[in-house]
mmCIF file of C-alpha atoms in Angstrom:
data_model
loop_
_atom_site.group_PDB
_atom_site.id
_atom_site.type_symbol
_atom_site.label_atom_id
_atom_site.label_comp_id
_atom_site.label_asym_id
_atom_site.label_seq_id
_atom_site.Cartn_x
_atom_site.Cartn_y
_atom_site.Cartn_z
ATOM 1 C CA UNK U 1 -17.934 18.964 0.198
ATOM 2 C CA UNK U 2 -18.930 15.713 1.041
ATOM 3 C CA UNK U 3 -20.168 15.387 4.325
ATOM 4 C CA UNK U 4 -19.148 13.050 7.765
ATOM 5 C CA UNK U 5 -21.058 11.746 10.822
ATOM 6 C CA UNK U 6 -19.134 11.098 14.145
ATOM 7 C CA UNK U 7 -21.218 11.152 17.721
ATOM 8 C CA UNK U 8 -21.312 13.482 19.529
ATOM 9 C CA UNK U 9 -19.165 12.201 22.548
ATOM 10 C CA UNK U 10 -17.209 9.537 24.185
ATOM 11 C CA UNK U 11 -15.327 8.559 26.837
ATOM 12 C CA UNK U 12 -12.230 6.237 27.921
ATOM 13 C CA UNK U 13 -10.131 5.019 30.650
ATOM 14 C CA UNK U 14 -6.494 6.359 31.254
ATOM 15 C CA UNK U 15 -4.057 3.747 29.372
ATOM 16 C CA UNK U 16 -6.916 1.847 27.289
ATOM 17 C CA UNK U 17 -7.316 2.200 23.811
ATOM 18 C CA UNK U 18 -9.901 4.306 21.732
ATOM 19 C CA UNK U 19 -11.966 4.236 18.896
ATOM 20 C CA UNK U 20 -13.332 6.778 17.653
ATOM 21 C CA UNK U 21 -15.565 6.527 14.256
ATOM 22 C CA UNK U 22 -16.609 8.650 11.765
ATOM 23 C CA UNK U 23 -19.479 7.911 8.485
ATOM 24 C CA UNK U 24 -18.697 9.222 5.383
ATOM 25 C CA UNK U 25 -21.547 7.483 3.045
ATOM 26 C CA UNK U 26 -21.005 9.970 -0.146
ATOM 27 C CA UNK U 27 -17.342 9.881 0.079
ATOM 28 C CA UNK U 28 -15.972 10.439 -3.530
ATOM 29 C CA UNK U 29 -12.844 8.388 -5.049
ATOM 30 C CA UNK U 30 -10.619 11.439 -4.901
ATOM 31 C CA UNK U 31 -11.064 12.535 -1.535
ATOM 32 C CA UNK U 32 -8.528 11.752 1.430
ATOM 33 C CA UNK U 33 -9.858 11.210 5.149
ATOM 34 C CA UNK U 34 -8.239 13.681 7.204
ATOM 35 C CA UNK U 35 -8.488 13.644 10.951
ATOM 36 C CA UNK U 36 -7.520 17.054 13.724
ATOM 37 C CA UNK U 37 -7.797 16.873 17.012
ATOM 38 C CA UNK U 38 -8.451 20.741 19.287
ATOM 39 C CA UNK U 39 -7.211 20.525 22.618
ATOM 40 C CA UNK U 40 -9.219 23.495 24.843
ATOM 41 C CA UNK U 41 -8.758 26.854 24.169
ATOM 42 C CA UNK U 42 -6.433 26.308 21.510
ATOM 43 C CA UNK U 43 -6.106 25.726 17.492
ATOM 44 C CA UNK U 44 -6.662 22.405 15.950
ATOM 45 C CA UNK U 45 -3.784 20.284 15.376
ATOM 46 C CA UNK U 46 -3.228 17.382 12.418
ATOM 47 C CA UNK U 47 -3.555 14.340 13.515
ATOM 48 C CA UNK U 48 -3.357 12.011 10.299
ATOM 49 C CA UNK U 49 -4.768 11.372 7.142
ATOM 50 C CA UNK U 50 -5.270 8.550 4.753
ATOM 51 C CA UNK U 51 -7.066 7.371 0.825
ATOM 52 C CA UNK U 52 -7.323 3.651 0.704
ATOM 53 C CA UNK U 53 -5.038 1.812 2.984
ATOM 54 C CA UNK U 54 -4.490 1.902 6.697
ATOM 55 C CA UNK U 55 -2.618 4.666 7.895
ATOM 56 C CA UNK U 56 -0.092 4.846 11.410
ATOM 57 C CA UNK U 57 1.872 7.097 12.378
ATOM 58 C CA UNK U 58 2.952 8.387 15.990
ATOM 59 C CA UNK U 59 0.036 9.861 17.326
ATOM 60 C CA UNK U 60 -2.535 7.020 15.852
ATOM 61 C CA UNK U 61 -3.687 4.764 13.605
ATOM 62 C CA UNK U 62 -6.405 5.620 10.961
ATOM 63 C CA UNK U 63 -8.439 2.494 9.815
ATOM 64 C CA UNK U 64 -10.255 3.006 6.486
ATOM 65 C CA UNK U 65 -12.878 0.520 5.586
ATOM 66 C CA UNK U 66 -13.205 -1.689 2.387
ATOM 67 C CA UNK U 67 -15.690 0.634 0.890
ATOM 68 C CA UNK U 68 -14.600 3.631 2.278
ATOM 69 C CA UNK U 69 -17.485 4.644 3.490
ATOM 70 C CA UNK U 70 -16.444 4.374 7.216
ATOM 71 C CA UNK U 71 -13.244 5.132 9.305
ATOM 72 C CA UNK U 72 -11.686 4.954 12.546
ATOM 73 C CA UNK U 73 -9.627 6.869 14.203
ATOM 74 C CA UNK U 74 -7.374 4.513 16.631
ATOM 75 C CA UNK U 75 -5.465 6.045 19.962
ATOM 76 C CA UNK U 76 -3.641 3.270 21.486
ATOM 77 C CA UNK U 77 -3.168 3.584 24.726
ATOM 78 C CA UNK U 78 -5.158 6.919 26.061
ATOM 79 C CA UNK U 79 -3.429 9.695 27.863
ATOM 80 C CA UNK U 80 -4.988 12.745 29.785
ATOM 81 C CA UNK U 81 -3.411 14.852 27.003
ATOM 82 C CA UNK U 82 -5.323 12.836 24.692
ATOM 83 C CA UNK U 83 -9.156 14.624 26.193
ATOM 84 C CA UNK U 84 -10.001 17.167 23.007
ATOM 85 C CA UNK U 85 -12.106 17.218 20.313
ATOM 86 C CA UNK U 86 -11.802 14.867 17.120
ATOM 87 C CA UNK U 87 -12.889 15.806 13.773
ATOM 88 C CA UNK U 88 -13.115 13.869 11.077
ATOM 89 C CA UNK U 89 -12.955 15.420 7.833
ATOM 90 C CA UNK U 90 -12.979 14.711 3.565
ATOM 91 C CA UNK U 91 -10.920 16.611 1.388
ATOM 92 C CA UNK U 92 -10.454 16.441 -2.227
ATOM 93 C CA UNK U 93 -7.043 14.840 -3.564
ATOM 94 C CA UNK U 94 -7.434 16.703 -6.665
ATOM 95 C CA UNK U 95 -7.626 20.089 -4.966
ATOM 96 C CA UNK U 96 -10.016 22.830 -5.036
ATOM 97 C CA UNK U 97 -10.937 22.510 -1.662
ATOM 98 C CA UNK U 98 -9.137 24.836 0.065
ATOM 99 C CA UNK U 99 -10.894 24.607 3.349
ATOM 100 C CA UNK U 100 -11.256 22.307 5.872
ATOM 101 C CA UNK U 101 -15.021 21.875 6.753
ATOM 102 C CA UNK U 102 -15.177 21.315 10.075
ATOM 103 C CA UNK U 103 -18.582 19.520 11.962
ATOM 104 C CA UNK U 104 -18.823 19.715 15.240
ATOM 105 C CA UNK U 105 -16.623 16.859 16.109
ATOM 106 C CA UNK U 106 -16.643 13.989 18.852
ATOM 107 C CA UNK U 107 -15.229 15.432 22.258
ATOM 108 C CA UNK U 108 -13.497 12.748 24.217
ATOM 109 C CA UNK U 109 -13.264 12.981 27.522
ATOM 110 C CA UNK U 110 -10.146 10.312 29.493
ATOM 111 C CA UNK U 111 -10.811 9.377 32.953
ATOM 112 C CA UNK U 112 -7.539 8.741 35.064
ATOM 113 C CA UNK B 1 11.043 27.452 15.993
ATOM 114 C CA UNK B 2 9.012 27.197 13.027
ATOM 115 C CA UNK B 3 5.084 27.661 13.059
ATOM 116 C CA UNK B 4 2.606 30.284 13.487
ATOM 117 C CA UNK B 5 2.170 33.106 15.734
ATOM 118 C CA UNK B 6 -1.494 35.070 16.492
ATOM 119 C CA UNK B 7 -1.509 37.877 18.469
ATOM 120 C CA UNK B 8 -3.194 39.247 20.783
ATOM 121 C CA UNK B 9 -4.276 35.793 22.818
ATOM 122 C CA UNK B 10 -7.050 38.014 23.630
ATOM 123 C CA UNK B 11 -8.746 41.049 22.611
ATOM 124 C CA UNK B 12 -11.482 43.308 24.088
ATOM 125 C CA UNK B 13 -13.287 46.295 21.651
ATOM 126 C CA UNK B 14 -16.609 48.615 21.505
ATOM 127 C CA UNK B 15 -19.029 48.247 19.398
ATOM 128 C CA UNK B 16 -18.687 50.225 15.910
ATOM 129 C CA UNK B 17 -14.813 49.699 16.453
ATOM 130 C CA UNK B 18 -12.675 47.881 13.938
ATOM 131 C CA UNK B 19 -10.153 45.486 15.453
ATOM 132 C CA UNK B 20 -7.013 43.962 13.435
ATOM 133 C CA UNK B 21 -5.448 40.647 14.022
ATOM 134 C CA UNK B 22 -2.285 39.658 13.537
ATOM 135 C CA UNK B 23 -1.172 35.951 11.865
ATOM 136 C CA UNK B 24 2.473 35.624 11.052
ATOM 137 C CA UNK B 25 4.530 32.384 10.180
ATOM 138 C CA UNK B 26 7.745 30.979 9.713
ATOM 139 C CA UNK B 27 7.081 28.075 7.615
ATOM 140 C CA UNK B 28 7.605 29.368 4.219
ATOM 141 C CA UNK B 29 4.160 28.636 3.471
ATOM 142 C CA UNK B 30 2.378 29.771 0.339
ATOM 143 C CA UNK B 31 -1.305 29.492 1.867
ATOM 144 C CA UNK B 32 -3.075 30.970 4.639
ATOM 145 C CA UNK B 33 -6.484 30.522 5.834
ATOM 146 C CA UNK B 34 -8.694 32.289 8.598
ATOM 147 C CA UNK B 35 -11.324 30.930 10.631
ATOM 148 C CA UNK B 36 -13.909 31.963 12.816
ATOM 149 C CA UNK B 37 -14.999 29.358 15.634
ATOM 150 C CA UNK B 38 -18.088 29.808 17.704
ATOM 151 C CA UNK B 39 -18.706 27.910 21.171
ATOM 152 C CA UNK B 40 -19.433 24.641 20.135
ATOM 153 C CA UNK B 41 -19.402 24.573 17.187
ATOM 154 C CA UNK B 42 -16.951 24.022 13.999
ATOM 155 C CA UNK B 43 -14.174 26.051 12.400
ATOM 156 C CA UNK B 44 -15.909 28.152 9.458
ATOM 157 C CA UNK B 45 -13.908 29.116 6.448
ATOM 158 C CA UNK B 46 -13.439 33.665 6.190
ATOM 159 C CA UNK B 47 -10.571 34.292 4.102
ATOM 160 C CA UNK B 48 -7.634 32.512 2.105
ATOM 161 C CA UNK B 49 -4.597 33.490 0.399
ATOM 162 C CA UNK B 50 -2.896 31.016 -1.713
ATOM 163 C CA UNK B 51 -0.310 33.416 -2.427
ATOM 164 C CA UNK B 52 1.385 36.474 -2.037
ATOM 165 C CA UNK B 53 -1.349 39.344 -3.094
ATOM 166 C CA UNK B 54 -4.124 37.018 -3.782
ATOM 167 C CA UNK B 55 -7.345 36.249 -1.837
ATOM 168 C CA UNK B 56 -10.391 34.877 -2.102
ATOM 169 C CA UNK B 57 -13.682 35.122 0.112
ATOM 170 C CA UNK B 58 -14.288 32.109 2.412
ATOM 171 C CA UNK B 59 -17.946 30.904 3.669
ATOM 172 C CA UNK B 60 -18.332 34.210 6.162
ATOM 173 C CA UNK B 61 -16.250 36.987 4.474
ATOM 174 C CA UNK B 62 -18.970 39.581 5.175
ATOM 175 C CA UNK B 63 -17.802 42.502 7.927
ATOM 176 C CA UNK B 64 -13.934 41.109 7.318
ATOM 177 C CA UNK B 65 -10.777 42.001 5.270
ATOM 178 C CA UNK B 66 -7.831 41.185 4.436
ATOM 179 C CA UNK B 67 -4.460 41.781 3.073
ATOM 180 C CA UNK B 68 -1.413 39.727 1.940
ATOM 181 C CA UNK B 69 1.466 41.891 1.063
ATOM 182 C CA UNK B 70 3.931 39.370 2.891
ATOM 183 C CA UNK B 71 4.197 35.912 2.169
ATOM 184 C CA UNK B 72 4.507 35.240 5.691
ATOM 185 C CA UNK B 73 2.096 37.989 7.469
ATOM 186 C CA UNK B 74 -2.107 37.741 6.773
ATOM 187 C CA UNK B 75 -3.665 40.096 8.855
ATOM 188 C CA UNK B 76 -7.275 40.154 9.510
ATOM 189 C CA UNK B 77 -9.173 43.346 10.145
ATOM 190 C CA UNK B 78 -13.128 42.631 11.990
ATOM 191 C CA UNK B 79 -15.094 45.733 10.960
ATOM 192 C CA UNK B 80 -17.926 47.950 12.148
ATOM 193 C CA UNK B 81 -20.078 45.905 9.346
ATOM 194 C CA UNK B 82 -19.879 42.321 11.030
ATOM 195 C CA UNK B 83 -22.533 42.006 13.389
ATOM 196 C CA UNK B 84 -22.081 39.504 15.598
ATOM 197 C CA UNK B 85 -17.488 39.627 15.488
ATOM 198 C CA UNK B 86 -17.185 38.079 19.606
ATOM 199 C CA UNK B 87 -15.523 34.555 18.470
ATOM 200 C CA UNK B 88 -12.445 32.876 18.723
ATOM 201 C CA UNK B 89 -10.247 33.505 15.491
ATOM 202 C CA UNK B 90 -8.049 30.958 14.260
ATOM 203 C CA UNK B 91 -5.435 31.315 11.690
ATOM 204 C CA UNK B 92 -3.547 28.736 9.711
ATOM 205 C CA UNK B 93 -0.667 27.725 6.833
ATOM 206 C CA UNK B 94 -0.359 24.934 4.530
ATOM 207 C CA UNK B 95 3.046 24.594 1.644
ATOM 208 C CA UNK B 96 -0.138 25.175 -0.847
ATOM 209 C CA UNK B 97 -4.105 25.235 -0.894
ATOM 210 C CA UNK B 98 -5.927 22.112 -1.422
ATOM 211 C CA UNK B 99 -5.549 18.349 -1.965
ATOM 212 C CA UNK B 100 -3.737 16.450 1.325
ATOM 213 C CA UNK B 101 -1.590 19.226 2.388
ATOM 214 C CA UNK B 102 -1.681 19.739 6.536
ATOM 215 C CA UNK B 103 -2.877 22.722 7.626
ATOM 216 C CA UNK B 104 -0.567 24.185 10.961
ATOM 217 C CA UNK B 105 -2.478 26.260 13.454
ATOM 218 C CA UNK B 106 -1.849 29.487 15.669
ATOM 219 C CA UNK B 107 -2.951 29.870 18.936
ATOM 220 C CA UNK B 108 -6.245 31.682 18.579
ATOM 221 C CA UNK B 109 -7.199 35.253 19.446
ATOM 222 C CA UNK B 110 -10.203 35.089 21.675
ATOM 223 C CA UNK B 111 -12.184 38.653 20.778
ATOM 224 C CA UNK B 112 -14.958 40.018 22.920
ATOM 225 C CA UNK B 113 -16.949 42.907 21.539
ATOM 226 C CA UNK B 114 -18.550 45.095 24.246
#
């Protein structure tokens, strides 16, 4: 499985918006960019996914560079709620890859 | 409601005991998938079913089993043989393995081995 980069932390203000960016240098043509989110203590949840084009839906925004070598996942206006971890991950369009590899993710942490 | 249901939230056994955990869902979903997540760290791949009385071996299978006799029940069993089983289990569903399908997640079961 190809393999992503996103720090290791962050942080934002209550009510501002957040980026949150993930590397994906050896991304292949066939794979989507899926993104899940794992609140504490509890099982990760989908949060949106995308190929080429710029993705929205009602949790976020997914913003897929040119090249597709980069993306970023956009909150819009933080929440409390919104405090978990994010992880970025590649899977294959044409299937085969049955499991989500999961890095360690970028926790965000939301100050009021 | 639809979605997935993992029981017990938590779960307390000796050593040399084997433990069974329980992953049932609603969603008519042909696939089902358990992980194993260790403090801070990533969800890593044990077992998958794509179907009814079919499974394959994830990343980690070693000292686990697994059965699916129900297309909506995939219980996992921690055995005697896995040596280090205290971690938080996760199970999960998708409408089929592979390519963009979502993957839905229960709860968790939180075992301690003692």
């Amino acid at each position: 499985d190809a393999k992503t980069t996103q720090p290791n932390s962050m942080e934002s203000n209550e009510e501002e918006p957040v980026h949150l960016p993930c590397n994906h240098s050896t991304i292949s043509g066939t794979d989507y960019i899926h993104w899940y989110r794992q609140l504490p203590s509890q099982g990760p949840e989908y949060v949106i996914h995308g190929l080429t084009s710029n993705v929205n839906n009602r949790m976020a925004s997914l913003a897929i560079a040119e090249d597709r070598k980069s993306s970023t996942l956009i909150l819009h206006r933080a929440t409390l709620r919104d405090a978990a971890v994010y992880y970025c991950i590649l899977r294959d369009r044409e299937g085969g890859s049955e499991k989500l590899v999961f890095g360690k993710g970028t926790k965000l942490t939301v100050n009021p | 409601d639809g979605g997935i249901t993992q029981s017990p939230k938590y779960l307390f056994r000796k050593e040399g005991q084997n433990v069974t955990l329980s992953c049932e869902q609603n969603l008519n979903h042909d696939a089902m998938y358990w992980y194993r997540q260790d403090p801070g760290q990533g969800l890593r791949l044990i077992y998958y079913s794509q179907i009814v009385n079919d499974f394959q071996k994830g990343d980690i299978a070693e000292g686990y089993s697994v059965s699916r006799e129900k297309k909506e029940s995939f219980p996992l069993t921690v055995t005697s043989a896995q040596k280090n089983p205290t971690a938080f289990y996760l199970c999960a569903s998708s409408i089929s393995a592979g390519g963009p399908n979502e993957q839905f997640f229960g709860p968790g079961t939180r075992l301690t081995v003692l």
